[in-house]
Coordinates of C-alpha atoms and ligand atoms in Angstrom, one line a residue:
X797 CA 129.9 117.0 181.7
X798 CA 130.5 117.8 177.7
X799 CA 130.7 121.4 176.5
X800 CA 128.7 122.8 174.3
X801 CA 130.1 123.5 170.6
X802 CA 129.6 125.0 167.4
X803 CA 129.0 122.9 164.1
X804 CA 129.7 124.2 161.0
X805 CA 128.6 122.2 158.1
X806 CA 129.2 124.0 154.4
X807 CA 129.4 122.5 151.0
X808 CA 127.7 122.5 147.7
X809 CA 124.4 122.8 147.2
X810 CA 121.9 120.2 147.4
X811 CA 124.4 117.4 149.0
X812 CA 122.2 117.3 151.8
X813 CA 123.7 119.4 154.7
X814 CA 120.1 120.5 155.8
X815 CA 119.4 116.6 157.0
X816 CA 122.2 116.0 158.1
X817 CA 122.8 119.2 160.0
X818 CA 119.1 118.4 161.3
X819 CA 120.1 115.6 162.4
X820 CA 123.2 116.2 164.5
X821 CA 121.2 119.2 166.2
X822 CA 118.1 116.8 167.3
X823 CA 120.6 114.3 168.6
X824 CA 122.2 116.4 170.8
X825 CA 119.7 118.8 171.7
X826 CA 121.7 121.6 169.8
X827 CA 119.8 125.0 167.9
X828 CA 119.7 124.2 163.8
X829 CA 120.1 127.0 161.6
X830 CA 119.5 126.7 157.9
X831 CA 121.5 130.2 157.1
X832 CA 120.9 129.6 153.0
X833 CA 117.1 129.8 154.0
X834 CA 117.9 133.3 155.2
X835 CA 119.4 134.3 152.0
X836 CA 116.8 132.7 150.4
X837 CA 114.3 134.7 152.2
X838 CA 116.1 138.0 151.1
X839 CA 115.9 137.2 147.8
X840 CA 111.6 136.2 148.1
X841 CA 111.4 139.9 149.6
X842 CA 113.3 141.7 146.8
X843 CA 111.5 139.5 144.2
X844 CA 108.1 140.6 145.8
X845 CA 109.5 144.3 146.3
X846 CA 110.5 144.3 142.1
X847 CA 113.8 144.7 143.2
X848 CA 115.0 141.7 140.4
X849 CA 114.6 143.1 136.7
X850 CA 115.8 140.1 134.5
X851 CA 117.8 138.6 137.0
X852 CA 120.1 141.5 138.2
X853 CA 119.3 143.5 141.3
X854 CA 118.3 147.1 141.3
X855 CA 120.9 149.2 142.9
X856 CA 118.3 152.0 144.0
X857 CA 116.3 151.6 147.1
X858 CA 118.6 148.0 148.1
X859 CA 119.9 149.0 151.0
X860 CA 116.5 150.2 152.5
X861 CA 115.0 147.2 151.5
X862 CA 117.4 145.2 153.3
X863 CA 117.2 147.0 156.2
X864 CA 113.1 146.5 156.0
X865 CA 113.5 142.7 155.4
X866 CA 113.0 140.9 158.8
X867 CA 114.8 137.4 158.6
X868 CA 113.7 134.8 161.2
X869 CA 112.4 131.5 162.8
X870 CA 109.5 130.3 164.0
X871 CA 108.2 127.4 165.5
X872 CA 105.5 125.3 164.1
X873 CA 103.4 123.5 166.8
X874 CA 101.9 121.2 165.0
X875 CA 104.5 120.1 163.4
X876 CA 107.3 120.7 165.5
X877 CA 109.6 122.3 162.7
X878 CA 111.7 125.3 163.3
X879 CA 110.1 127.5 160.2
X880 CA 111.5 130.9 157.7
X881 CA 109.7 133.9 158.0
X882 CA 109.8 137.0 156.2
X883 CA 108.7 140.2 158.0
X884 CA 106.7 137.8 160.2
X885 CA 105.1 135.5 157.2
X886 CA 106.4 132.2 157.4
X887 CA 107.8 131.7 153.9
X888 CA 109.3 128.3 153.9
X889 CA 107.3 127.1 150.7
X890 CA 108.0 130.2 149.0
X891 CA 111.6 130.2 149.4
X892 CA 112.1 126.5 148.1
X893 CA 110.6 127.6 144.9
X894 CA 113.0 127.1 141.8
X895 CA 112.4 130.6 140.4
X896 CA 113.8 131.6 144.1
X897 CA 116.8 129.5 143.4
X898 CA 117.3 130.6 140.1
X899 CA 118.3 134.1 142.0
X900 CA 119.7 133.2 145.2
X901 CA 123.2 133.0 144.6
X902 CA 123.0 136.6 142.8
X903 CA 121.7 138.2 145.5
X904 CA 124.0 136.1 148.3
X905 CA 126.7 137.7 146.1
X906 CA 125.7 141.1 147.6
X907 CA 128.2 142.5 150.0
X908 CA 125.3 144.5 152.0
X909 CA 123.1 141.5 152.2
X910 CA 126.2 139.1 153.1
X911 CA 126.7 141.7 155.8
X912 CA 123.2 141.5 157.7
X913 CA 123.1 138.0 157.2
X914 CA 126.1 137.1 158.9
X915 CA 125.2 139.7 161.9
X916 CA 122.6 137.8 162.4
X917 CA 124.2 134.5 162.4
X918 CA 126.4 135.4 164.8
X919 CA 124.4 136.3 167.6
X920 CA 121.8 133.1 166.8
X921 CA 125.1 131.4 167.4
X922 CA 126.1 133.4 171.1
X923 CA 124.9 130.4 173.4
X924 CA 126.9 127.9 171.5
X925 CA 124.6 124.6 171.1
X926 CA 124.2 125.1 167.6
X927 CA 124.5 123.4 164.4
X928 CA 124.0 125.8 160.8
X929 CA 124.8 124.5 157.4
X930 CA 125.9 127.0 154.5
X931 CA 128.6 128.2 152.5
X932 CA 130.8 130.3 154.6
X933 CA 130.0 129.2 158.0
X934 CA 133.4 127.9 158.7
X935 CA 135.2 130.1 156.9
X936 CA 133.6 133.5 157.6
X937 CA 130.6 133.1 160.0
X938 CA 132.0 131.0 163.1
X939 CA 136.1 130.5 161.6
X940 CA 137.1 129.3 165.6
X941 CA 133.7 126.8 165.3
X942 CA 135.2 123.2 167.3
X943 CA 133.4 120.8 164.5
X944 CA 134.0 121.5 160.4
X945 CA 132.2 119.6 157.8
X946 CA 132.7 120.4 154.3
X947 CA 130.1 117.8 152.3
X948 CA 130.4 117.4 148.6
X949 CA 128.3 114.8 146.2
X950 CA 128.5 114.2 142.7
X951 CA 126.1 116.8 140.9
X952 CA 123.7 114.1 139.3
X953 CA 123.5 112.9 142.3
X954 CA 122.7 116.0 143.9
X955 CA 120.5 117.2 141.6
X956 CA 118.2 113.8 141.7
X957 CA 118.1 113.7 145.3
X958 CA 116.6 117.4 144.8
X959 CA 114.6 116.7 142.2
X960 CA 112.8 113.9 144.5
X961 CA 112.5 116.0 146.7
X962 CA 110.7 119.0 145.1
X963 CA 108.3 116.7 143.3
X964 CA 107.2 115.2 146.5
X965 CA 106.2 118.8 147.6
X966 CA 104.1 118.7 144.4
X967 CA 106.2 121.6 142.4
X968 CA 107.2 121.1 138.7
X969 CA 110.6 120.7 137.5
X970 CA 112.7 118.4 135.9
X971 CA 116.2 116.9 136.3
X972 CA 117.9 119.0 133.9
X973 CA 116.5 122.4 135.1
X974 CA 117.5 120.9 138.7
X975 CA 120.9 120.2 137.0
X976 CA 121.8 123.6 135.6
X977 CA 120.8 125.2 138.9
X978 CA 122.8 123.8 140.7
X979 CA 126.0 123.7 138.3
X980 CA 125.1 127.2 138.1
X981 CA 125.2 128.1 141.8
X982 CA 128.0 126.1 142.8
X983 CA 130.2 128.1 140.0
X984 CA 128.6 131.9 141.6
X985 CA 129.0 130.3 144.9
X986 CA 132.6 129.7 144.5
X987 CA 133.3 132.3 142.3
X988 CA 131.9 135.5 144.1
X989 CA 134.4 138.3 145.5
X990 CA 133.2 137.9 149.2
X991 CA 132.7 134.7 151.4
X992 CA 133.1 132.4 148.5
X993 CA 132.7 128.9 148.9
X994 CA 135.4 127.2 150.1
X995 CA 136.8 124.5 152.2
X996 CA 138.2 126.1 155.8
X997 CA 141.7 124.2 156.4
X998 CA 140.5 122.7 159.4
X999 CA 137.3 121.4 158.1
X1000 CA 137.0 117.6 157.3
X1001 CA 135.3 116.5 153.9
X1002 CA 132.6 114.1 153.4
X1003 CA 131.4 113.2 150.3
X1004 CA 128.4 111.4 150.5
X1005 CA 127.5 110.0 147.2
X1006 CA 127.3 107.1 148.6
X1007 CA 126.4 107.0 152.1
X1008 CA 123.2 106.8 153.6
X1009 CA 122.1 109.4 156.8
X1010 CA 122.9 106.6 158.6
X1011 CA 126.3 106.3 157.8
X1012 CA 126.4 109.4 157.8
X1013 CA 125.6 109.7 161.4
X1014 CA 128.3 107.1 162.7
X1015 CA 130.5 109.1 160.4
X1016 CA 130.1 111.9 162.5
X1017 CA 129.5 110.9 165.7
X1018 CA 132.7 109.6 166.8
X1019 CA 134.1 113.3 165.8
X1020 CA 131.5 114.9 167.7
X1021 CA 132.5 113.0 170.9
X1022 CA 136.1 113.7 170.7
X1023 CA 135.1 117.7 170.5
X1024 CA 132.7 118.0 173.5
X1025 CA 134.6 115.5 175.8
Ligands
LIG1228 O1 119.7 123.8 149.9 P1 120.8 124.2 148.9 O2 122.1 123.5 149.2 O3 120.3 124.1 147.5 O4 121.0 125.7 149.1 P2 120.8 126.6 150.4 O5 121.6 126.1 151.5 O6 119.3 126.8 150.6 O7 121.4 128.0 149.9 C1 120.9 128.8 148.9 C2 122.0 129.7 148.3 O8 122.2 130.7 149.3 C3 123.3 129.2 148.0 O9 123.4 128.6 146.7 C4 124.2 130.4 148.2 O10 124.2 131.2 147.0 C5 123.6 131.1 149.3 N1 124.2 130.9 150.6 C6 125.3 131.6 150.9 O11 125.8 132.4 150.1 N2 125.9 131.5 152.1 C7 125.4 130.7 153.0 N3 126.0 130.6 154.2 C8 124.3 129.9 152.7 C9 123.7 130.0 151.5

């Protein structure tokens, strides 16, 4: 019988961790959680509340607003897809919205914000069987997780595979807006006084540039089997 485990996949944004994370939790029957969705969803809900006033956060009335803010998951029937909701409003267009991640690095900057968030990562993550992709998930959120993946990718890279992808869901945006965002939250990311982005010792890099998921997969699996053995 193999144990269950926990899978921590972090790196820079836009290198693909959501796939592959997918990927890895449909194969072996795991939960997926997509924790930068949740801090995406925080930052929707203060937009909507006018709690953003030219890009920096209000102070007054944050901490009730987070407390207001329900974070969660749903299942779509139809499609089968685990989706974000926002006091009980699935979000998950809203949140992939560039002007949403113009601002989501300023608000995951927020100690109060980091704090719920993580609370609620942890007990999504009680059973084991679970695979979430982030920034701090090996470092901060589940440090004694069996499986680390830190995934990197050159920015252009990055930023076209992204750019693909949002103009398939019909939004518009162009390569060097993509670009800038990303450069942009990869420097808060790393930079910020709590939970910054950074490699865990014990995590294993994979840069993808060049890799396909399938690779990617073989990659993987052959670390996957030596953890739950
Ligand atoms: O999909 P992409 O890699 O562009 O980003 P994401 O995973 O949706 O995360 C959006 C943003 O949330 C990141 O740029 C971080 O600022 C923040 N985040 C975080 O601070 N900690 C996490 N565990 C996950 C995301």
């Amino acid at each position: 019988m193999s144990k269950k485990i926990v899978i921590a996949v972090d790196g820079f944004s836009s290198c693909g961790k959501s796939s592959f994370a997918k990927l890895i939790a449909q194969r072996l029957g795991y939960l997926y959680i997509d924790s930068g969705a949740m801090y995406r969803a925080v930052t929707l809900g203060f937009i909507q509340n006018g709690l953003i006033e030219n890009g920096v956060v209000k102070g007054d009335g944050l901490l009730d607003n987070i407390k207001r803010l329900e974070v969660g998951f749903s299942l779509n029937p139809k499609t089968k897809k685990h989706e974000t909701t926002l006091n009980g409003v699935v979000v998950e267009e809203q949140i992939r919205t560039i002007s949403v991640a113009n601002l989501v690095s300023v608000i995951a900057a927020v100690s109060e914000v980091r704090e719920r968030m993580v609370e609620l990562q942890r007990k999504l993550g009680i059973g084991k069987g679970i695979v979430m992709d982030g920034r701090d998930i090996g470092t901060v959120v589940f440090p004694s997780a069996e499986l680390k993946i830190f995934m990197t990718a050159e920015p252009k890279i990055r930023a076209e595979r992204r750019l693909k992808e949002m103009i398939e869901k019909g939004q518009e945006v162009n390569l060097a807006e993509i670009l800038a965002n990303i450069e942009e939250r990869d420097y808060l990311d790393q930079t910020r006084a709590i939970s910054p982005l950074r490699k865990a010792d014990d995590a294993i890099i994979l840069d993808n540039s060049l890799m396909t998921i399938d690779e990617q997969m073989v990659w993987v699996e052959k670390l996957i089997e030596e953890r739950i053995k």
